[in-house]
mmCIF file of C-alpha atoms and ligand atoms in Angstrom:
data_model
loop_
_atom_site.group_PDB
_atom_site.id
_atom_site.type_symbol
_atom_site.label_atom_id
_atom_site.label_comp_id
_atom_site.label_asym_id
_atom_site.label_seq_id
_atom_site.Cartn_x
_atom_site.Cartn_y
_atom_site.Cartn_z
ATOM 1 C CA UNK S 202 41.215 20.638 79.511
ATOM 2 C CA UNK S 203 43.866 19.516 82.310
ATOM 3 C CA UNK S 204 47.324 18.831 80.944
ATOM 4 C CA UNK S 205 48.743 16.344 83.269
ATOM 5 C CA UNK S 206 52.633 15.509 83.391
ATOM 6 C CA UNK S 207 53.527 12.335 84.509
ATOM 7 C CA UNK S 208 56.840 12.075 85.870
ATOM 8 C CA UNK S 209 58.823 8.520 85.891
ATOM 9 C CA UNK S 210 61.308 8.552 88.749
ATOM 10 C CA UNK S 211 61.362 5.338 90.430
ATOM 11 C CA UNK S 212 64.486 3.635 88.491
ATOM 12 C CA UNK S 213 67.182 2.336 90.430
ATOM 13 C CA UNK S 214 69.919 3.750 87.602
ATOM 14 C CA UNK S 215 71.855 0.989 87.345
ATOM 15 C CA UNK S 216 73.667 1.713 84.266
ATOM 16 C CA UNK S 217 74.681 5.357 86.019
ATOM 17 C CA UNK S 218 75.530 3.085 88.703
ATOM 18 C CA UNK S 219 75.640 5.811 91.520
ATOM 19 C CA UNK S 220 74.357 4.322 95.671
ATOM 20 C CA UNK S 221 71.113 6.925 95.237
ATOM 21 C CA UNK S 222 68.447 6.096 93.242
ATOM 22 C CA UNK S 223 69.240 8.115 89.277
ATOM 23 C CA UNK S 224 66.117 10.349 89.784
ATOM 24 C CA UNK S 225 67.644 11.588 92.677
ATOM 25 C CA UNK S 226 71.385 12.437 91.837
ATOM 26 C CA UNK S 227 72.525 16.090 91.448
ATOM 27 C CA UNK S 228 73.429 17.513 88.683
ATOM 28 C CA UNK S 229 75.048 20.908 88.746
ATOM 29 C CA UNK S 230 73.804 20.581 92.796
ATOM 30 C CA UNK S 231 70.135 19.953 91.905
ATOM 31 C CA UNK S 232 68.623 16.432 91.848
ATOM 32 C CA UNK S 233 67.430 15.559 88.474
ATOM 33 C CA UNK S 234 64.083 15.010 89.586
ATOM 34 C CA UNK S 235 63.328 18.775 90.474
ATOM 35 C CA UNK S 236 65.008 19.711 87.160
ATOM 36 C CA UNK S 237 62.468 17.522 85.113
ATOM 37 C CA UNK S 238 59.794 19.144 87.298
ATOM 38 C CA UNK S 239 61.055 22.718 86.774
ATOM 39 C CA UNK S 240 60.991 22.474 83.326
ATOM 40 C CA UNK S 241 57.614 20.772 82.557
ATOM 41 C CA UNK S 242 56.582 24.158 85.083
ATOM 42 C CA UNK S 243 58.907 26.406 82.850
ATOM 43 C CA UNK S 244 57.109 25.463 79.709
ATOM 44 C CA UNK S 245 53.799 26.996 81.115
ATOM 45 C CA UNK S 246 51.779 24.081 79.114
ATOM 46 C CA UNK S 247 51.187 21.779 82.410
ATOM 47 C CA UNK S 248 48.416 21.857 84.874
ATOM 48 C CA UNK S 249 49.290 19.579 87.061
ATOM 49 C CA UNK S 250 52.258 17.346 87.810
ATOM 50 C CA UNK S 251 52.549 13.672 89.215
ATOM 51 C CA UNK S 252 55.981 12.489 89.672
ATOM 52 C CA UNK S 253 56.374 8.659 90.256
ATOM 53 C CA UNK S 254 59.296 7.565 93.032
ATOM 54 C CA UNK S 255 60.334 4.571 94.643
ATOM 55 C CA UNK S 256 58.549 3.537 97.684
ATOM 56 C CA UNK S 257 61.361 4.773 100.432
ATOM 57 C CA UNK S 258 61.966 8.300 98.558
ATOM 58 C CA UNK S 259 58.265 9.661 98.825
ATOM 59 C CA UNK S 260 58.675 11.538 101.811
ATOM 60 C CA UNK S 261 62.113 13.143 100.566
ATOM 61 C CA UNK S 262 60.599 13.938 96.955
ATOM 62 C CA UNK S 263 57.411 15.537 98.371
ATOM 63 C CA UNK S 264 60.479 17.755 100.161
ATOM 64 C CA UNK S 265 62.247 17.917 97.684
ATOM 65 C CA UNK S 266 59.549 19.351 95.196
ATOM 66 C CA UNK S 267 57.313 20.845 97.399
ATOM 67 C CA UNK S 268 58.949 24.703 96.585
ATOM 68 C CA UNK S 269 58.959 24.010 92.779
ATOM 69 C CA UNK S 270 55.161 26.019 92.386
ATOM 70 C CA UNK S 271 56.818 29.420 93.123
ATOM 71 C CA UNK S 272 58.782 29.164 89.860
ATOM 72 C CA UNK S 273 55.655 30.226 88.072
ATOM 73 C CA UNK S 274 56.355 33.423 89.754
ATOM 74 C CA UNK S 275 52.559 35.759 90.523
ATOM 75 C CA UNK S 276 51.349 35.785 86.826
ATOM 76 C CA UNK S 277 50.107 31.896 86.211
ATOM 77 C CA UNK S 278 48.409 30.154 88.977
ATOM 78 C CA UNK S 279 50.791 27.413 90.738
ATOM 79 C CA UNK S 280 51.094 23.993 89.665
ATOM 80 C CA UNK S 281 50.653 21.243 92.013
ATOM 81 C CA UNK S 282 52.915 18.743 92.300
ATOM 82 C CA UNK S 283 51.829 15.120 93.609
ATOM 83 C CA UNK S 284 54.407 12.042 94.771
ATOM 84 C CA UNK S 285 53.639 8.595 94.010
ATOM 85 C CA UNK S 286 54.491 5.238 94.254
ATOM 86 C CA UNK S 287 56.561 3.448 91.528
ATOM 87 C CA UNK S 288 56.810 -0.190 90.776
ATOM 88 C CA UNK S 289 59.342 -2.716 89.438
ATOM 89 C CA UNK S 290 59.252 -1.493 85.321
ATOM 90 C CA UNK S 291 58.700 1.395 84.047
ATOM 91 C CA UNK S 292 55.600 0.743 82.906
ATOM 92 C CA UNK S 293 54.347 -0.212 86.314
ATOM 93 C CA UNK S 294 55.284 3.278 87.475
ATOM 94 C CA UNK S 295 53.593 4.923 84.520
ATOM 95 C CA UNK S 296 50.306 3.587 85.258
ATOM 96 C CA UNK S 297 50.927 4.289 89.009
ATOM 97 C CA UNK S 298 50.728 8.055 87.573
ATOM 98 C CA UNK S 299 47.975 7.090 84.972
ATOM 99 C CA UNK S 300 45.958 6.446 88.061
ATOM 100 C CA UNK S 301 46.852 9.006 90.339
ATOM 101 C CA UNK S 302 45.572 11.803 87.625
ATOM 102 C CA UNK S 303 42.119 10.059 86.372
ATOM 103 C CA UNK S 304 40.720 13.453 85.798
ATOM 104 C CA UNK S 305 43.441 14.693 83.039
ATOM 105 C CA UNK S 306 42.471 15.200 79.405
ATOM 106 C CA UNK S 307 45.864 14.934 78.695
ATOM 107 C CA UNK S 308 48.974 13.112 79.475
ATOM 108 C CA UNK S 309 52.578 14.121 79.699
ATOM 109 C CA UNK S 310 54.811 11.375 80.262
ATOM 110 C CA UNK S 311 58.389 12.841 80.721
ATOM 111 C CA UNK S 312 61.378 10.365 82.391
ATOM 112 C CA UNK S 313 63.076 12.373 85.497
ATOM 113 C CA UNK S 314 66.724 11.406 83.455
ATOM 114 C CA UNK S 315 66.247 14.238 81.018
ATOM 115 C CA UNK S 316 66.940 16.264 83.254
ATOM 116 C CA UNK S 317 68.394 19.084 81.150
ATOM 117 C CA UNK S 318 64.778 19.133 78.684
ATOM 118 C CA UNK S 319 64.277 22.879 76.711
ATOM 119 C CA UNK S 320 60.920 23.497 78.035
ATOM 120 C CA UNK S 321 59.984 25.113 74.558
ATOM 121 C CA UNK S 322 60.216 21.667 73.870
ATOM 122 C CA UNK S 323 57.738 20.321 76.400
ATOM 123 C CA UNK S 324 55.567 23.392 74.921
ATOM 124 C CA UNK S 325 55.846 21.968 71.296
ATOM 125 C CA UNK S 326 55.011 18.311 72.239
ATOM 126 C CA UNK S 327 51.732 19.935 74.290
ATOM 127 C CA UNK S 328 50.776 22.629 71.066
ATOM 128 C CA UNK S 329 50.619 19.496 68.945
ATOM 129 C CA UNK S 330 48.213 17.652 71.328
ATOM 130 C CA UNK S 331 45.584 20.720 71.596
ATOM 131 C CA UNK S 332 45.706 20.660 67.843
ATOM 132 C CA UNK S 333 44.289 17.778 67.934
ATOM 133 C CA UNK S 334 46.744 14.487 67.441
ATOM 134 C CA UNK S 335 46.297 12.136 69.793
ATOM 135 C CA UNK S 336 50.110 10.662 70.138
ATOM 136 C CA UNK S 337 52.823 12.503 69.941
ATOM 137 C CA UNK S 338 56.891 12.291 70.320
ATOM 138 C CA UNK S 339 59.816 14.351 70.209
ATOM 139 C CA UNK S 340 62.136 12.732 67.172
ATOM 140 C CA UNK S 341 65.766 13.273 65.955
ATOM 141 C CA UNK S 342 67.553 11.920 63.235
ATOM 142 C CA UNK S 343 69.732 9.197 64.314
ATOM 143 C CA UNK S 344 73.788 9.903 63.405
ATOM 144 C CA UNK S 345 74.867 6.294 63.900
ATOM 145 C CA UNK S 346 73.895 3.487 61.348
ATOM 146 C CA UNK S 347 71.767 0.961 63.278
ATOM 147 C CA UNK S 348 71.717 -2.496 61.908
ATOM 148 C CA UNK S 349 70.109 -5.409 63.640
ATOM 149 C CA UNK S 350 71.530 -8.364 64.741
ATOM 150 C CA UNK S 351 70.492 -12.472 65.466
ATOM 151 C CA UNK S 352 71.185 -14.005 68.971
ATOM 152 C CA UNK S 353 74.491 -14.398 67.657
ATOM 153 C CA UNK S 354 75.686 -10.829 66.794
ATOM 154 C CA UNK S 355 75.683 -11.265 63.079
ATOM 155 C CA UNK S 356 74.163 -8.544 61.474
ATOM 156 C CA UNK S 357 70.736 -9.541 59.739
ATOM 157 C CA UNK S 358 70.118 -5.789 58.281
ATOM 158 C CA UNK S 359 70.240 -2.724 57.926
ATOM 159 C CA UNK S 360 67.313 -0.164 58.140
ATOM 160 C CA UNK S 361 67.322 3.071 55.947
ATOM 161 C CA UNK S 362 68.588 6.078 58.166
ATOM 162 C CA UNK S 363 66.129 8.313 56.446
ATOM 163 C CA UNK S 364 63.796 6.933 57.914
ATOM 164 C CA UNK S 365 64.855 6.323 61.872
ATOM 165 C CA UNK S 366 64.624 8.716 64.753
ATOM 166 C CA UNK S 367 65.836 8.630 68.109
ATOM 167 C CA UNK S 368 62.685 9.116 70.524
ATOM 168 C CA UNK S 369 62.622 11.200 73.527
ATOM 169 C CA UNK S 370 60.144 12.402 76.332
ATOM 170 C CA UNK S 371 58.019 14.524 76.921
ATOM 171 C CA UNK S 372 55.246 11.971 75.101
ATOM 172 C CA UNK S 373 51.981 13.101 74.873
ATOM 173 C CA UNK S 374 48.782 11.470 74.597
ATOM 174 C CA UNK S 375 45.214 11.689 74.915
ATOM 175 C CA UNK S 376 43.968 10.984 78.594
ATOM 176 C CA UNK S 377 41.470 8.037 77.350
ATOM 177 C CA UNK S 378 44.246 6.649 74.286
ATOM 178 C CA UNK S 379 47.139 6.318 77.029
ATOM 179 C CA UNK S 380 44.916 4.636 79.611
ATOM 180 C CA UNK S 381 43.752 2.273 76.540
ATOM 181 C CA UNK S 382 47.095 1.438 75.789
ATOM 182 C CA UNK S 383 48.393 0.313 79.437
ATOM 183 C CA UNK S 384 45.203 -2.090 79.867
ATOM 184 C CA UNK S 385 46.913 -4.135 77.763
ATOM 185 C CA UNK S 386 49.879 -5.535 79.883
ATOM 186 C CA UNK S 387 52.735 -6.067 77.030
ATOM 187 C CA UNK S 388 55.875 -4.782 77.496
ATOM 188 C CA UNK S 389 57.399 -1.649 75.679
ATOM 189 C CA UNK S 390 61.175 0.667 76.055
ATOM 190 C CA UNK S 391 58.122 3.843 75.626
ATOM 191 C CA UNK S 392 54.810 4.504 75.749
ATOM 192 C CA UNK S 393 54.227 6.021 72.843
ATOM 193 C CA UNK S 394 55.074 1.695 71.506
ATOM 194 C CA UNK S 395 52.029 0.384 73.499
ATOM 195 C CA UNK S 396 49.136 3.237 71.680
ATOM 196 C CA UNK S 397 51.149 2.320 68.493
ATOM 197 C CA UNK S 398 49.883 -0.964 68.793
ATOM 198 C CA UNK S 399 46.383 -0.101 68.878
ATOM 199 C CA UNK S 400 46.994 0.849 65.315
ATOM 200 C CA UNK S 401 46.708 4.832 66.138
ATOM 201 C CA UNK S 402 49.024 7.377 64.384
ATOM 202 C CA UNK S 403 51.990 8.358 66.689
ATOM 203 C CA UNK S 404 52.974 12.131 65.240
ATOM 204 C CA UNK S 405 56.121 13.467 65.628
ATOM 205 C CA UNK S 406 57.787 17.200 66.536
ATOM 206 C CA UNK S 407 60.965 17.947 66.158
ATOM 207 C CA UNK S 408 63.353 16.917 69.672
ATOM 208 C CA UNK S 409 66.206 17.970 70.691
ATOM 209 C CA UNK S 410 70.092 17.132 71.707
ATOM 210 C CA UNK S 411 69.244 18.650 75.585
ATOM 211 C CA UNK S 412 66.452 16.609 76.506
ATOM 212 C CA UNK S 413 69.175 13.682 75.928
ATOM 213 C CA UNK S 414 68.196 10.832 78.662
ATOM 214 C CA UNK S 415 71.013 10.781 81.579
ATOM 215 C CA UNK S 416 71.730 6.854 81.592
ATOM 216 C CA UNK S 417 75.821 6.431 81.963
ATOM 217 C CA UNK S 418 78.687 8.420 83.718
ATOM 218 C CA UNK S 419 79.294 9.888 80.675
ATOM 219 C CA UNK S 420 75.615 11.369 80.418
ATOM 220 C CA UNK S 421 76.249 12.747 83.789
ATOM 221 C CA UNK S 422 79.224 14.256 83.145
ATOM 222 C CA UNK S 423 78.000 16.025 79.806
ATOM 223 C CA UNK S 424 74.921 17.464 82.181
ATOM 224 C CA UNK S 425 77.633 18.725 84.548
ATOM 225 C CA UNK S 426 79.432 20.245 81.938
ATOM 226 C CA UNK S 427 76.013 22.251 79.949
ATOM 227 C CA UNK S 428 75.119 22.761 83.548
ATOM 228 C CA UNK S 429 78.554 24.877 84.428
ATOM 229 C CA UNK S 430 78.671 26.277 81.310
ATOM 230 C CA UNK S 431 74.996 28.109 81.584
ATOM 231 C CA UNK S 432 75.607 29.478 85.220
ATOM 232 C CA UNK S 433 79.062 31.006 83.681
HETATM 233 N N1 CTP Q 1126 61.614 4.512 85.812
HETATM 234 C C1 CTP Q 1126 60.542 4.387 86.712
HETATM 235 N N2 CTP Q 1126 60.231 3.151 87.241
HETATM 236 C C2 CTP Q 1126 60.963 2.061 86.921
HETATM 237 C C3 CTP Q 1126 62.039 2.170 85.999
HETATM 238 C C4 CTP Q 1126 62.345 3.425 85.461
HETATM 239 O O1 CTP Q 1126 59.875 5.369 87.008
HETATM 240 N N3 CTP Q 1126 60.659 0.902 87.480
HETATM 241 C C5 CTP Q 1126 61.979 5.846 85.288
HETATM 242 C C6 CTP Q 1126 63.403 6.254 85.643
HETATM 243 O O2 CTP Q 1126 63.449 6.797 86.969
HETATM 244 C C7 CTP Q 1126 63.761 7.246 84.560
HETATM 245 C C8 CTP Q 1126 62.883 6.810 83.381
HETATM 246 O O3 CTP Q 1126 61.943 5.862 83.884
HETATM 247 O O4 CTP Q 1126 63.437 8.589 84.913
HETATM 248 C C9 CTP Q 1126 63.720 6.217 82.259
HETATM 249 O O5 CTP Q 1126 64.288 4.987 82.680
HETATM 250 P P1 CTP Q 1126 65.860 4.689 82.717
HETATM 251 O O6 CTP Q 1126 66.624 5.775 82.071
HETATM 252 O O7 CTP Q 1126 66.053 3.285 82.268
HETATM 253 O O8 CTP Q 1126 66.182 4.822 84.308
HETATM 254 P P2 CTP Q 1126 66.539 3.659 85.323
HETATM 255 O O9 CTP Q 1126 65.636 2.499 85.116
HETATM 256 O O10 CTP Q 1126 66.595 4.280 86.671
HETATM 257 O O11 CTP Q 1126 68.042 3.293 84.889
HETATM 258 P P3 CTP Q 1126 68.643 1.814 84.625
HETATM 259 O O12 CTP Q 1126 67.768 1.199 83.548
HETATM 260 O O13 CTP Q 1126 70.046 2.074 84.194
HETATM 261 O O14 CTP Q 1126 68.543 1.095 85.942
HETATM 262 MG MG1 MG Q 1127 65.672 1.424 83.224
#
């Protein structure tokens, strides 16, 4: 039953505010992209792989990637890697990939930005699925308290820390459930927010700190510095 990953990398990066596209910066000399790519590979749980770009970076991404198969070294047959299309959200580039991979039983959806993902994790997200939940997220406990606050910036609450998480990707999904979910055209910061609103149980595994989501300098240079420290 195909395990597709679907690989969102058509943001501009404006917060990291570098001239390339974010997908498409090096870290440690390798653009994040191909890291995302290597690891879903790594974790030995994905069939196939579509990766989602902006329009004038197709060419260079199907480059770019089109060497990451002989990771897998002789033992497991090679994963192909497709390059599509993104659009303006990243929900329009999601279903870009949703539709590029109509034959998976399973979907992957893991943003290019974390870039520096364990793929044991990747492998725990996809166990879960063949056990049979239909949703499911990588979740850490959040270390700030979050309150909420009105249009004003007074804070209106705040929400037991118990019970938060911080949400990361890889999300997983059954094929049908995901494709369900982005019919509906509502806005959502993950995926995992549009299949909770058809009222089906999102489960979660336990994340963690390296599959962090490169968004600011200061992400970078923390990637830079894991980066150096594991070629040492
Ligand atoms: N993404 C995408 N298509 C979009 C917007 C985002 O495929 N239209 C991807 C990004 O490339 C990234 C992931 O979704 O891998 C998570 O988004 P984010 O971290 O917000 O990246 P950007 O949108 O590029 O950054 P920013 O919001 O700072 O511009
Ligand atoms: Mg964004």
């Amino acid at each position: 039953r195909p395990v597709v990953a679907l690989v969102p990398a058509a943001g501009r990066g404006v917060r990291l505010g570098e001239p390339t596209p974010k997908a498409f910066v090096p870290v440690g000399g390798t653009p994040m992209v191909r890291l995302a790519v290597d690891g879903l590979i790594a974790s030995g749980a994905v069939h196939r792989v579509v990766v989602v770009v902006p329009a004038e970076l197709v060419e260079a991404a199907s480059t770019l990637l089109s060497t990451t198969t002989s990771l897998t070294g002789g033992s497991m047959p090679p994963v192909p890697v497709q390059v599509v299309v993104g659009g303006a959200e990243r929900t329009d580039s999601v279903r870009a990939g949703i539709a590029a991979a109509p034959d998976a039983a399973f979907y992957l959806v893991h943003d290019a930005a974390r870039a520096l993902t364990p793929p044991e994790l990747i492998a725990r997200v996809a166990a879960e699925l063949q056990a049979g939940s239909q949703a499911v997220v990588p979740a850490l406990p959040v270390v700030d308290t979050v309150k909420s606050v009105d249009d004003a910036g007074i804070v209106t609450g705040t929400p037991d820390r118990a019970h938060l998480r911080a949400i990361q990707t890889p999300q997983g999904f059954a094929a049908d459930l995901l494709r369900r979910a982005y019919a509906t055209d509502v806005g959502a910061t993950d995926d995992a927010g549009l299949v909770e609103r058809l009222g089906i149980a999102v489960h979660t595994v336990p994340g963690d700190p390296l599959a962090f989501k490169i968004t600011t300098p200061l992400d970078l240079r923390l990637a830079e510095a894991l980066l150096a420290d594991c070629s040492r």
